[in-house]
mmCIF file of C-alpha atoms in Angstrom:
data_model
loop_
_atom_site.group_PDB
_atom_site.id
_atom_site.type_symbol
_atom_site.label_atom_id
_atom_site.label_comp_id
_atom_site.label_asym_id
_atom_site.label_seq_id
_atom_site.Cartn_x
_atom_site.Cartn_y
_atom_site.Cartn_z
ATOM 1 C CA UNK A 43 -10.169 -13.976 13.302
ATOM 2 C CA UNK A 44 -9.980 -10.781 15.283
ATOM 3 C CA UNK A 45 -8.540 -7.572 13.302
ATOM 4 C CA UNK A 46 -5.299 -6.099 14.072
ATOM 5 C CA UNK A 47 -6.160 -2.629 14.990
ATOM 6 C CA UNK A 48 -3.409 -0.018 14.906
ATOM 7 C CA UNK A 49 -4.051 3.593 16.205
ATOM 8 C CA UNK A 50 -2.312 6.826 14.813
ATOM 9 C CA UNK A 51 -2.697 10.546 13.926
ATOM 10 C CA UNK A 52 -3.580 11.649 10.616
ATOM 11 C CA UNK A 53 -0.580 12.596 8.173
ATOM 12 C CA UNK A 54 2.480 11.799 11.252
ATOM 13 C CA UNK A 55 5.285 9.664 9.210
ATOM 14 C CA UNK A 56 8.638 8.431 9.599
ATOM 15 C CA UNK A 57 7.385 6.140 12.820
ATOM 16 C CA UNK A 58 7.332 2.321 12.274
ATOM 17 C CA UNK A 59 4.481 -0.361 12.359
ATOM 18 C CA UNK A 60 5.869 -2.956 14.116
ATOM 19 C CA UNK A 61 4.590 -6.894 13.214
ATOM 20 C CA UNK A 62 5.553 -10.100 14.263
ATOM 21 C CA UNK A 63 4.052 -12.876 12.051
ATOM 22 C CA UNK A 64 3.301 -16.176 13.367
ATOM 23 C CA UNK A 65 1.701 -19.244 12.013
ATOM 24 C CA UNK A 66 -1.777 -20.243 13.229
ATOM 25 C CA UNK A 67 -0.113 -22.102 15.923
ATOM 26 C CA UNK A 68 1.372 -19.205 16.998
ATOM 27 C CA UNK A 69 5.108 -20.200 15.871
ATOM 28 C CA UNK A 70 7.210 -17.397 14.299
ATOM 29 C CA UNK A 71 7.148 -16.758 10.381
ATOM 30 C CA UNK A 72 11.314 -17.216 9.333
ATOM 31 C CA UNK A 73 11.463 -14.366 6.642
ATOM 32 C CA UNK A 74 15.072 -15.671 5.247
ATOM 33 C CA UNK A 75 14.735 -15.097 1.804
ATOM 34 C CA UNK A 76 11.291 -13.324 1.569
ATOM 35 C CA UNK A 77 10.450 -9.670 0.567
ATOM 36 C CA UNK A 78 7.377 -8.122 2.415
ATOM 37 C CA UNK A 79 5.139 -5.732 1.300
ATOM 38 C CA UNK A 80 2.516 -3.485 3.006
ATOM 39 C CA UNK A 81 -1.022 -2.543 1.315
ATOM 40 C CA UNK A 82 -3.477 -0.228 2.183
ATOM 41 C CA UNK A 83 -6.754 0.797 1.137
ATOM 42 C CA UNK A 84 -8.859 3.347 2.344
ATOM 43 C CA UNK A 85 -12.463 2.072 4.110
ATOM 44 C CA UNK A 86 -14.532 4.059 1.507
ATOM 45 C CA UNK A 87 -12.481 3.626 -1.584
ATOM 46 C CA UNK A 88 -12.185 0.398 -3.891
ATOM 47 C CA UNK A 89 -8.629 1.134 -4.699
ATOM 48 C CA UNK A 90 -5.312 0.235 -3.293
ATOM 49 C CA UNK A 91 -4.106 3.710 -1.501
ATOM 50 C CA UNK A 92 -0.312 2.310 -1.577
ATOM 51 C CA UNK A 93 1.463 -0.858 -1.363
ATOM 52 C CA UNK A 94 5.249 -0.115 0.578
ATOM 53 C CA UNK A 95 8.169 -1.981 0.954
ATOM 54 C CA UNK A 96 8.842 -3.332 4.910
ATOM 55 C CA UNK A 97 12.404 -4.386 6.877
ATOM 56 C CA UNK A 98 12.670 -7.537 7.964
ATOM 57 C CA UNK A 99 14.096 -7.216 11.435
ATOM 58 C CA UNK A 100 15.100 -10.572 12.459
ATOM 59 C CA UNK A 101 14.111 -12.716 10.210
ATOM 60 C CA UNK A 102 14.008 -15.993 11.894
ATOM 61 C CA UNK A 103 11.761 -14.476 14.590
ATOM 62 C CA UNK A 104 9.208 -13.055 12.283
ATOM 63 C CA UNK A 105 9.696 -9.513 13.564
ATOM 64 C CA UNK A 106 9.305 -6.737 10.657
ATOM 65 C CA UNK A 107 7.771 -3.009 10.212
ATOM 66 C CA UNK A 108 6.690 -0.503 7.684
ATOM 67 C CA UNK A 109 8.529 3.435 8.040
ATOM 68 C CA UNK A 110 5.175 5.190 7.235
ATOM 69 C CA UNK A 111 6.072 7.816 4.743
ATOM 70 C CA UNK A 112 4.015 11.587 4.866
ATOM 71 C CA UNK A 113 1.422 10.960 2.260
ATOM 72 C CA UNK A 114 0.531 7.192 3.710
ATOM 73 C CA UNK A 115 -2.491 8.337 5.695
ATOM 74 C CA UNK A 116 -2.952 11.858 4.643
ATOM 75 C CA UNK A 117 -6.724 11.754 5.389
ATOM 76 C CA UNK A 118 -8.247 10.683 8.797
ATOM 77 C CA UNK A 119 -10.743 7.671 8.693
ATOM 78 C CA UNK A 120 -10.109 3.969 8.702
ATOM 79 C CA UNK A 121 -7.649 1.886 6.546
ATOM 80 C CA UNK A 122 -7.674 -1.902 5.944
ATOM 81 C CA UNK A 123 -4.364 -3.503 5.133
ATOM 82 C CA UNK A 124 -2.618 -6.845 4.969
ATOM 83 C CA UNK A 125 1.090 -7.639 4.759
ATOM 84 C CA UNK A 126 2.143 -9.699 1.364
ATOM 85 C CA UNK A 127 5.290 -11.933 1.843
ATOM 86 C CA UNK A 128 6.498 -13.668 -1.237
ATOM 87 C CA UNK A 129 9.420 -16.595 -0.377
ATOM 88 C CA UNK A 130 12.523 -16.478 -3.044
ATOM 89 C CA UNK A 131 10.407 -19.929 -4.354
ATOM 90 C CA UNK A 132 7.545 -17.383 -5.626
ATOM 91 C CA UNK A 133 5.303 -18.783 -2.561
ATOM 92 C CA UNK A 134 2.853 -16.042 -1.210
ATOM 93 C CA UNK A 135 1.585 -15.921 2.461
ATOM 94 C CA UNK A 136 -0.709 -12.737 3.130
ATOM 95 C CA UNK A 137 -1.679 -11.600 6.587
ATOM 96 C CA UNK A 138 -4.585 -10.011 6.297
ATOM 97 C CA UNK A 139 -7.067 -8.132 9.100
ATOM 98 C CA UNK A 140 -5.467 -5.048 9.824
ATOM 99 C CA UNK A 141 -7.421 -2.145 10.537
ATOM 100 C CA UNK A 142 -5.385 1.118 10.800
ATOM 101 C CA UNK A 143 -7.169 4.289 12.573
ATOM 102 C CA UNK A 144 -5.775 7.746 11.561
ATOM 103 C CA UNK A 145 -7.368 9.990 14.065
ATOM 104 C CA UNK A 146 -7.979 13.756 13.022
ATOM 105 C CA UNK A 147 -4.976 16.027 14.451
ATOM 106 C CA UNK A 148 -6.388 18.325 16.832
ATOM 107 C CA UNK A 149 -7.975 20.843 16.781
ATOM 108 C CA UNK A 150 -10.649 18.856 15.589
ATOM 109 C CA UNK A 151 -13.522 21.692 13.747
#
């Protein structure tokens, strides 16, 4: 499977990554009931950066996004992150291959 690959400036916030989740067969994740949670971790580092909350949009179309927050991707480089949902039955379902690119804001030294 092919990574997600999201492209964005280093340290901008308060913009939304925007997901739609879909089954293998390409059919549309219903969120009713579920809580979703973004996590990050920086290429280089063997910790989790941050793990943030995300809106379900319309939940039987799988649609959802993250409101990156200032400190998210303070430093340029690359990011891997995967979205956790957990179902009101305690069921997990993680989507995982997203790369995230924060580019350097200019001027680059």
């Amino acid at each position: 499977m092919n990574p997600t690959t999201l492209n964005i400036v280093q340290s901008d916030s308060l913009y939304n990554l925007n997901f739609t989740l879909q089954n293998n067969a390409g059919v549309a994740i219903n969120l009713s009931g579920a809580t979703l949670a973004l996590k990050v971790q920086k290429q280089e580092e063997a910790a989790i950066k941050f793990t943030g909350a995300m809106v379900i949009d319309v939940a039987a179309s799988g649609t959802c996004h993250y409101i990156v927050q200032p400190t998210d991707f303070d430093e340029e480089g690359q990011y891997y992150a995967e979205i956790v949902i957990t179902f009101a039955s305690t069921e997990v379902l993680t989507f995982p291959n997203i790369l995230i690119i924060a580019a350097p804001k200019l001027p680059i030294q």
